Short mmCIF file of C-alpha atoms in Angstrom, two decimals:
data_model
loop_
_atom_site.label_atom_id
_atom_site.label_comp_id
_atom_site.label_asym_id
_atom_site.label_seq_id
_atom_site.Cartn_x
_atom_site.Cartn_y
_atom_site.Cartn_z
CA MET A 1 91.69 122.77 62.85
CA THR A 2 89.74 125.27 64.96
CA GLN A 3 88.91 125.22 68.63
CA THR A 4 87.58 127.32 71.49
CA ALA A 5 89.90 130.29 72.04
CA PRO A 6 92.05 130.07 75.17
CA ALA A 7 90.87 132.22 78.03
CA PRO A 8 92.78 135.47 78.63
CA GLY A 9 95.18 135.82 81.55
CA GLY A 10 97.92 133.66 82.96
CA LEU A 11 97.95 129.90 82.58
CA LEU A 12 96.86 129.20 86.13
CA LYS A 13 93.82 131.43 85.65
CA GLN A 14 92.60 129.25 82.79
CA ARG A 15 90.22 126.57 84.04
CA ASP A 16 90.75 124.21 81.11
CA PHE A 17 94.52 124.34 81.41
CA ARG A 18 94.29 123.60 85.13
CA LEU A 19 92.16 120.54 84.41
CA PHE A 20 94.45 119.44 81.57
CA TRP A 21 97.50 119.93 83.79
CA THR A 22 95.91 117.98 86.64
CA GLY A 23 94.78 115.16 84.37
CA ASP A 24 98.23 114.95 82.81
CA LEU A 25 99.87 114.88 86.26
CA VAL A 26 97.69 112.01 87.43
CA SER A 27 98.16 110.11 84.17
CA GLN A 28 101.94 110.57 84.34
CA LEU A 29 101.84 109.40 87.95
CA GLY A 30 100.07 106.26 86.80
CA SER A 31 102.69 105.63 84.14
CA GLU A 32 105.56 106.12 86.61
CA MET A 33 103.97 103.77 89.11
CA THR A 34 103.55 101.18 86.36
CA LEU A 35 107.21 101.46 85.35
CA PHE A 36 108.24 101.25 89.01
CA ALA A 37 105.92 98.47 90.15
CA LEU A 38 106.06 96.03 87.21
CA PRO A 39 109.80 95.23 87.64
CA LEU A 40 109.31 94.95 91.41
CA VAL A 41 106.44 92.51 90.88
CA MET A 42 108.70 90.44 88.66
CA VAL A 43 111.60 90.51 91.14
CA SER A 44 109.62 89.99 94.35
CA THR A 45 106.69 87.85 93.18
CA LEU A 46 107.94 86.02 90.08
CA ASP A 47 111.69 85.87 90.93
CA ALA A 48 112.62 87.22 87.49
CA SER A 49 116.18 87.36 86.15
CA GLY A 50 117.98 90.44 84.80
CA THR A 51 117.23 89.37 81.24
CA GLN A 52 113.52 88.98 82.03
CA ILE A 53 113.44 92.45 83.61
CA GLY A 54 115.15 93.89 80.54
CA LEU A 55 112.59 92.17 78.32
CA LEU A 56 109.80 93.77 80.37
CA GLU A 57 111.05 97.28 79.61
CA ALA A 58 111.64 96.25 76.01
CA PHE A 59 108.04 95.00 75.69
CA TYR A 60 106.65 98.15 77.35
CA THR A 61 108.56 100.46 75.02
CA LEU A 62 108.33 98.39 71.82
CA PRO A 63 105.12 100.21 70.72
CA PHE A 64 107.05 103.49 70.95
CA PHE A 65 109.10 102.22 68.02
CA LEU A 66 106.37 100.54 65.97
CA LEU A 67 103.36 102.86 66.28
CA PRO A 68 104.21 106.59 66.34
CA LEU A 69 104.22 107.38 62.60
CA PHE A 70 100.84 105.75 61.98
CA VAL A 71 99.37 107.19 65.18
CA GLY A 72 100.50 110.68 64.13
CA VAL A 73 98.82 110.41 60.73
CA TRP A 74 95.67 108.94 62.30
CA GLN A 75 95.44 111.78 64.85
CA GLU A 76 96.22 114.65 62.46
CA ARG A 77 92.57 115.30 61.56
CA ARG A 78 91.04 113.92 64.74
CA ALA A 79 90.11 115.64 68.01
CA ARG A 80 92.77 114.71 70.58
CA ARG A 81 90.80 115.11 73.81
CA PRO A 82 88.45 112.10 73.24
CA VAL A 83 91.51 110.02 72.31
CA MET A 84 93.17 110.88 75.64
CA ILE A 85 90.02 109.95 77.58
CA ALA A 86 89.66 106.60 75.79
CA THR A 87 93.30 105.63 76.34
CA ASP A 88 93.12 106.48 80.04
CA LEU A 89 90.05 104.28 80.50
CA ALA A 90 91.63 101.40 78.57
CA ARG A 91 94.83 101.59 80.66
CA PHE A 92 92.74 101.50 83.83
CA VAL A 93 91.14 98.22 82.77
CA LEU A 94 94.43 96.63 81.73
CA VAL A 95 96.53 97.55 84.75
CA VAL A 96 93.93 96.51 87.30
CA THR A 97 94.11 92.93 85.99
CA ILE A 98 97.60 92.47 87.48
CA PRO A 99 96.76 93.01 91.19
CA VAL A 100 93.59 90.95 90.68
CA ALA A 101 95.65 88.10 89.21
CA ALA A 102 98.19 88.41 92.04
CA VAL A 103 95.44 88.14 94.68
CA LEU A 104 94.08 85.06 92.90
CA ASP A 105 97.63 83.62 92.68
CA VAL A 106 97.42 83.23 88.89
CA LEU A 107 99.88 85.95 87.87
CA SER A 108 102.44 84.89 85.25
CA LEU A 109 105.28 86.44 83.28
CA ALA A 110 103.19 86.19 80.10
CA HIS A 111 100.38 88.19 81.74
CA VAL A 112 102.79 90.94 82.81
CA TYR A 113 104.37 91.09 79.36
CA VAL A 114 101.00 91.34 77.57
CA VAL A 115 99.83 94.16 79.84
CA ALA A 116 103.18 95.94 79.35
CA VAL A 117 102.85 95.85 75.54
CA LEU A 118 99.23 97.05 75.51
CA VAL A 119 99.72 99.79 78.10
CA GLY A 120 102.83 100.92 76.24
CA ALA A 121 100.85 101.12 72.99
CA LEU A 122 98.10 103.16 74.63
CA SER A 123 100.70 105.45 76.20
CA VAL A 124 102.05 106.20 72.71
CA VAL A 125 98.58 107.27 71.58
CA TYR A 126 97.97 109.34 74.74
CA ASP A 127 101.32 111.15 74.70
CA ILE A 128 101.14 112.15 71.03
CA ALA A 129 97.58 113.40 71.55
CA ALA A 130 98.53 115.39 74.66
CA ARG A 131 101.56 117.09 73.07
CA SER A 132 99.54 117.95 69.97
CA TYR A 133 96.52 119.19 71.95
CA LEU A 134 98.51 121.57 74.16
CA PRO A 135 99.35 124.19 71.45
CA ARG A 136 95.62 124.38 70.71
CA LEU A 137 94.74 124.83 74.37
CA VAL A 138 97.10 127.68 75.32
CA ALA A 139 98.24 130.87 73.61
CA PRO A 140 101.66 130.77 71.86
CA GLU A 141 103.24 133.10 74.41
CA HIS A 142 102.35 130.63 77.19
CA LEU A 143 103.68 127.56 75.44
CA GLY A 144 107.12 127.51 77.09
CA SER A 145 105.59 127.92 80.54
CA ALA A 146 102.98 125.22 79.80
CA ASN A 147 105.67 122.77 78.68
CA SER A 148 107.65 123.53 81.83
CA LYS A 149 104.61 122.67 83.93
CA LEU A 150 103.95 119.44 82.02
CA THR A 151 107.58 118.41 82.41
CA ALA A 152 107.23 119.22 86.10
CA ASP A 153 104.27 116.80 86.03
CA GLN A 154 106.66 114.09 84.87
CA ALA A 155 109.14 115.09 87.57
CA VAL A 156 106.53 115.10 90.35
CA SER A 157 105.27 111.74 89.11
CA ALA A 158 108.80 110.36 89.06
CA THR A 159 109.07 111.50 92.70
CA MET A 160 105.70 110.40 94.05
CA GLY A 161 105.52 107.19 92.01
CA PRO A 162 108.69 105.46 93.25
CA GLY A 163 108.45 107.02 96.73
CA GLY A 164 104.86 106.04 97.40
CA GLY A 165 105.33 102.85 95.44
CA GLY A 166 108.35 101.82 97.50
CA TRP A 167 106.46 102.33 100.75
CA LEU A 168 103.36 100.50 99.53
CA ALA A 169 105.45 97.68 98.08
CA GLY A 170 107.24 97.25 101.39
CA ALA A 171 104.02 97.37 103.41
CA PHE A 172 101.51 95.54 101.21
CA GLY A 173 103.45 94.00 98.32
CA ALA A 174 104.43 95.31 94.90
CA ALA A 175 101.16 94.24 93.25
CA SER A 176 99.20 96.62 95.50
CA VAL A 177 100.96 99.58 93.89
CA LEU A 178 99.41 98.69 90.56
CA PHE A 179 95.89 99.02 91.96
CA LEU A 180 96.53 102.70 92.76
CA ASP A 181 98.17 103.05 89.38
CA ALA A 182 94.98 101.83 87.70
CA LEU A 183 92.90 104.32 89.69
CA SER A 184 95.17 107.17 88.58
CA TYR A 185 94.21 106.55 84.94
CA LEU A 186 90.54 106.70 85.90
CA VAL A 187 91.00 110.04 87.69
CA SER A 188 92.88 111.41 84.67
CA ALA A 189 90.01 110.45 82.36
CA VAL A 190 87.50 112.27 84.59
CA ALA A 191 89.65 115.43 84.56
CA MET A 192 89.88 115.39 80.76
CA ILE A 193 86.11 114.86 80.44
CA ALA A 194 85.64 118.13 82.37
CA VAL A 195 87.81 120.16 79.94
CA ARG A 196 85.56 122.43 77.87
CA THR A 197 87.93 123.38 75.03
CA ARG A 198 86.82 121.48 71.96
CA GLU A 199 88.63 120.80 68.71
CA LYS A 200 86.73 120.71 65.44
CA PRO A 201 88.65 118.35 63.21
CA GLU A 202 89.06 119.37 59.61
CA PRO A 203 87.11 117.19 57.20
CA PRO A 204 89.38 114.58 55.63
CA PRO A 205 90.18 114.99 51.94
CA ALA A 206 88.31 112.86 49.46
CA GLU A 207 91.42 110.75 48.99
CA ARG A 208 94.18 110.63 51.56
CA ASP A 209 97.73 110.04 50.43
CA LEU A 210 99.17 108.08 53.37
CA ARG A 211 102.64 107.95 51.84
CA ARG A 212 102.73 111.73 51.36
CA GLU A 213 101.47 112.40 54.90
CA LEU A 214 104.06 110.05 56.38
CA ALA A 215 106.77 111.74 54.30
CA GLU A 216 105.69 115.17 55.57
CA GLY A 217 105.95 113.94 59.15
CA LEU A 218 109.45 112.59 58.51
CA ARG A 219 110.53 115.87 56.85
CA ALA A 220 109.20 117.83 59.84
CA VAL A 221 111.99 116.21 61.86
CA PHE A 222 114.77 115.26 59.44
CA GLY A 223 114.37 118.39 57.30
CA ASN A 224 114.54 120.76 60.28
CA PRO A 225 118.13 121.00 61.62
CA PRO A 226 117.36 121.87 65.29
CA VAL A 227 114.64 119.22 65.57
CA ARG A 228 116.80 116.64 63.80
CA ALA A 229 119.74 117.27 66.14
CA ILE A 230 117.57 117.03 69.25
CA ALA A 231 115.90 113.85 67.99
CA LEU A 232 119.26 112.15 67.33
CA HIS A 233 120.44 113.18 70.79
CA ALA A 234 117.29 111.81 72.41
CA ALA A 235 117.58 108.48 70.60
CA ILE A 236 121.12 107.88 71.92
CA TYR A 237 120.34 109.27 75.36
CA ASN A 238 117.33 107.02 75.90
CA ALA A 239 119.36 103.93 74.97
CA GLY A 240 121.84 104.88 77.69
CA GLY A 241 118.99 105.65 80.08
CA SER A 242 117.67 102.11 79.63
CA LEU A 243 121.06 100.74 80.64
CA VAL A 244 120.89 102.87 83.80
CA ASN A 245 117.31 101.88 84.68
CA VAL A 246 117.74 98.11 84.42
CA ALA A 247 121.25 97.91 85.87
CA PHE A 248 120.59 100.25 88.80
CA LEU A 249 117.50 98.33 89.92
CA VAL A 250 119.37 95.00 89.96
CA PHE A 251 122.56 96.52 91.45
CA PHE A 252 120.83 98.50 94.20
CA VAL A 253 118.00 96.15 95.22
CA ARG A 254 119.43 92.69 94.57
CA GLN A 255 123.23 92.90 94.48
CA LEU A 256 123.67 95.41 97.32
CA ASP A 257 120.47 94.27 99.07
CA MET A 258 119.44 97.85 99.89
CA GLY A 259 115.72 96.98 99.73
CA THR A 260 112.71 98.29 97.83
CA PHE A 261 111.99 101.09 100.31
CA ALA A 262 115.51 102.54 99.98
CA TYR A 263 115.21 102.18 96.19
CA GLY A 264 111.95 104.15 96.27
CA LEU A 265 113.48 106.79 98.54
CA VAL A 266 116.59 107.35 96.44
CA THR A 267 114.39 107.65 93.36
CA VAL A 268 112.28 110.24 95.22
CA ILE A 269 115.41 112.35 95.67
CA GLY A 270 116.07 112.01 91.96
CA GLY A 271 112.50 113.09 91.28
CA ILE A 272 112.98 116.20 93.41
CA GLY A 273 115.94 117.01 91.19
CA ALA A 274 113.72 116.60 88.14
CA ILE A 275 111.15 119.02 89.59
CA PHE A 276 113.94 121.50 90.27
CA GLY A 277 115.26 121.22 86.71
CA ALA A 278 111.83 121.51 85.08
CA VAL A 279 110.76 124.53 87.14
CA CYS A 280 114.03 126.46 86.88
CA VAL A 281 114.89 125.95 83.21
CA PRO A 282 112.56 128.71 81.86
CA PHE A 283 114.63 131.24 83.81
CA LEU A 284 117.77 129.79 82.23
CA PHE A 285 116.71 129.86 78.58
CA GLU A 286 115.26 133.36 79.00
CA ARG A 287 118.75 134.55 79.94
CA ILE A 288 121.16 132.59 77.73
CA GLY A 289 118.86 131.14 75.06
CA TYR A 290 117.51 127.71 74.20
CA GLY A 291 120.60 126.13 72.64
CA PRO A 292 123.13 127.06 75.34
CA SER A 293 120.61 126.06 78.02
CA LEU A 294 120.30 122.62 76.45
CA LEU A 295 124.07 122.11 76.55
CA VAL A 296 124.18 123.20 80.21
CA ALA A 297 121.42 120.70 81.04
CA LEU A 298 123.31 117.91 79.27
CA ALA A 299 126.40 118.51 81.38
CA PHE A 300 124.36 117.37 84.39
CA SER A 301 122.19 114.72 82.73
CA THR A 302 125.22 112.72 81.56
CA ASN A 303 128.09 113.05 84.03
CA ALA A 304 125.99 112.68 87.19
CA TYR A 305 125.38 108.97 86.54
CA PHE A 306 129.05 108.11 87.11
CA LEU A 307 128.19 108.34 90.84
CA LEU A 308 125.83 105.33 90.76
CA PRO A 309 128.45 102.54 90.59
CA LEU A 310 131.14 104.50 92.43
CA TYR A 311 130.58 103.24 95.98
CA THR A 312 130.05 99.69 97.25
CA GLY A 313 131.07 100.21 100.90
CA SER A 314 128.71 101.30 103.64
CA ASP A 315 124.98 101.52 102.98
CA THR A 316 125.09 105.24 103.80
CA ALA A 317 127.78 105.98 101.21
CA VAL A 318 125.96 103.93 98.56
CA PHE A 319 122.64 105.59 99.31
CA TRP A 320 123.89 109.19 99.17
CA ALA A 321 126.11 108.68 96.14
CA SER A 322 123.11 107.23 94.32
CA ALA A 323 120.83 110.01 95.57
CA VAL A 324 123.17 112.79 94.43
CA GLY A 325 123.70 111.09 91.06
CA LEU A 326 119.97 110.73 90.43
CA PHE A 327 119.23 114.26 91.68
CA PHE A 328 121.55 115.98 89.21
CA GLY A 329 120.95 113.43 86.44
CA TYR A 330 117.17 113.83 86.65
CA ALA A 331 117.47 117.64 86.98
CA GLY A 332 119.47 117.89 83.77
CA SER A 333 117.22 115.46 81.93
CA ALA A 334 114.02 117.30 82.92
CA ALA A 335 115.48 120.67 81.95
CA GLY A 336 116.56 119.27 78.60
CA SER A 337 113.09 117.87 77.98
CA VAL A 338 111.44 121.25 78.52
CA ILE A 339 113.82 122.90 76.06
CA ALA A 340 113.48 120.13 73.47
CA VAL A 341 109.68 120.06 73.40
CA THR A 342 109.39 123.87 73.32
CA VAL A 343 111.81 124.11 70.39
CA ARG A 344 109.96 121.38 68.50
CA GLN A 345 106.57 122.99 68.97
CA LYS A 346 107.71 126.50 68.05
CA VAL A 347 109.69 125.69 64.90
CA THR A 348 107.09 123.27 63.47
CA PRO A 349 103.87 124.43 61.71
CA PRO A 350 100.78 123.59 63.81
CA GLU A 351 99.28 121.40 61.09
CA LEU A 352 102.32 119.09 61.39
CA HIS A 353 102.48 118.84 65.18
CA ALA A 354 100.97 115.35 65.48
CA ARG A 355 103.12 113.88 62.71
CA MET A 356 106.24 115.68 63.95
CA ASN A 357 105.63 114.43 67.50
CA ALA A 358 105.07 110.93 66.14
CA THR A 359 108.33 110.91 64.14
CA TYR A 360 110.20 112.37 67.08
CA ARG A 361 108.82 109.72 69.42
CA LEU A 362 109.77 107.04 66.93
CA MET A 363 113.40 108.11 67.28
CA ASN A 364 113.21 109.18 70.90
CA PHE A 365 111.71 105.98 72.28
CA GLY A 366 112.56 103.55 69.51
CA THR A 367 115.98 102.90 71.05
CA ILE A 368 114.58 102.16 74.52
CA PRO A 369 113.54 98.54 73.87
CA ILE A 370 116.92 97.89 72.25
CA GLY A 371 118.73 99.45 75.21
CA ALA A 372 116.54 97.63 77.73
CA ALA A 373 117.03 94.22 76.13
CA LEU A 374 120.78 94.86 75.86
CA ALA A 375 120.86 96.00 79.48
CA GLY A 376 119.31 92.74 80.66
CA VAL A 377 121.85 90.70 78.71
CA LEU A 378 124.76 92.83 79.98
CA VAL A 379 123.59 92.64 83.60
CA ASP A 380 123.48 88.84 83.44
CA GLY A 381 126.70 88.66 81.41
CA ILE A 382 129.14 91.24 82.83
CA GLY A 383 127.30 92.30 86.00
CA ALA A 384 125.09 95.22 87.05
CA ARG A 385 127.93 97.40 88.33
CA THR A 386 129.99 97.08 85.15
CA THR A 387 126.90 97.93 83.13
CA LEU A 388 126.40 101.04 85.27
CA TRP A 389 129.97 102.14 84.45
CA LEU A 390 129.27 101.68 80.74
CA ALA A 391 125.96 103.61 80.69
CA PRO A 392 127.31 107.18 81.27
CA PHE A 393 129.63 106.83 78.27
CA VAL A 394 126.60 106.09 76.09
CA LEU A 395 124.87 109.15 77.59
CA LEU A 396 127.90 111.30 76.80
CA ALA A 397 127.79 110.10 73.18
CA SER A 398 124.30 111.64 72.93
CA VAL A 399 125.84 115.12 73.22
CA ILE A 400 127.57 114.79 69.83
CA PRO A 401 124.47 115.53 67.63
CA VAL A 402 123.67 118.76 69.53
CA ALA A 403 127.22 120.03 70.12
CA ASN A 404 127.21 122.15 66.95
CA ARG A 405 126.71 125.74 65.81
CA THR A 406 123.05 125.16 64.90
CA ILE A 407 122.15 124.47 68.52
CA TRP A 408 124.63 126.94 70.04
CA ARG A 409 123.15 129.78 67.98
CA LEU A 410 119.57 128.81 68.91
CA ARG A 411 119.03 131.69 71.33
CA GLN A 412 115.47 132.80 70.55
CA LEU A 413 112.60 131.16 68.66
#
């Protein structure tokens, strides 16, 4: 697949990368606001139970388990930029239906679930396209820096989404947040339309062997020891992360009655930690290597979450324990994400990027709906705080696949 050559100079001097980076930031912001606002709508407007909230996250992430392999094969010989534009526009239309239905007083659980499934499916398509388009947009020597900036996008979105969302939800209602979310997808589409770098898809073969192409995508992950180890880690880690997400929302907002604004604020502090981790990690892996840096990041992204259920006394103690836990947990997670995606992109042949990303996402996100559904059942069965004590042990189990010599010796790529 050929494309317009990247402009010379640093990343920030390249117009197309700036537009791509901006569009990705706004799109990620929209996704974070969706993930933040949908549960709040269910809690505040529809009086949903813990199980129903868990089902929401399960529905949203179910496409991440069902679609990636086929999306990767479908995108392999297709230009990614038009795909990203189309998915942004479709998500705009879908998300805006929720605040409209809320204003008309016709919003239902079924409506929220349907939008969650469809937006989740479109997010699968967008994310695989974006990760596969990036190595064709920037020079190889800029790839680590570009991934750091895109992970910082996720961190900034995780900060601005819950923070702004919490304030808007408190002032105007949770459904109002989703209107701004819908607009963010529209802005992202406009930014991507302005990108000039074009891909010229290779002509498809006379007869495509779908089974062979799927097998090649699977081998790109399972046949590559570093990628396989990171994918197994991510699968376990995301299951534990789902336990944290569902249980912490119910524990903090409902059980402790800290309020949606405080929930948004404490998540903002966590998001600042994610920005810190994403921005600083390139300096770390340049000094000690990729594998050791990943293990350092995991020390923070697992143990920090023991702070979330630790305090139930004064509101101040609960707030700051939660803030510190999310700050260091998010920092470690963001740093680990930068390392993981850079390793995957550099050790995989370019012609397999879409299928490799698809297989990786199948493992990475396939456990989220299972973890989310289980989290809802556990919250209603054994309580939110007990579930929060259980979650860090699941996160620690995710270290096992990467705590080996293959990762430790992964200094340079």
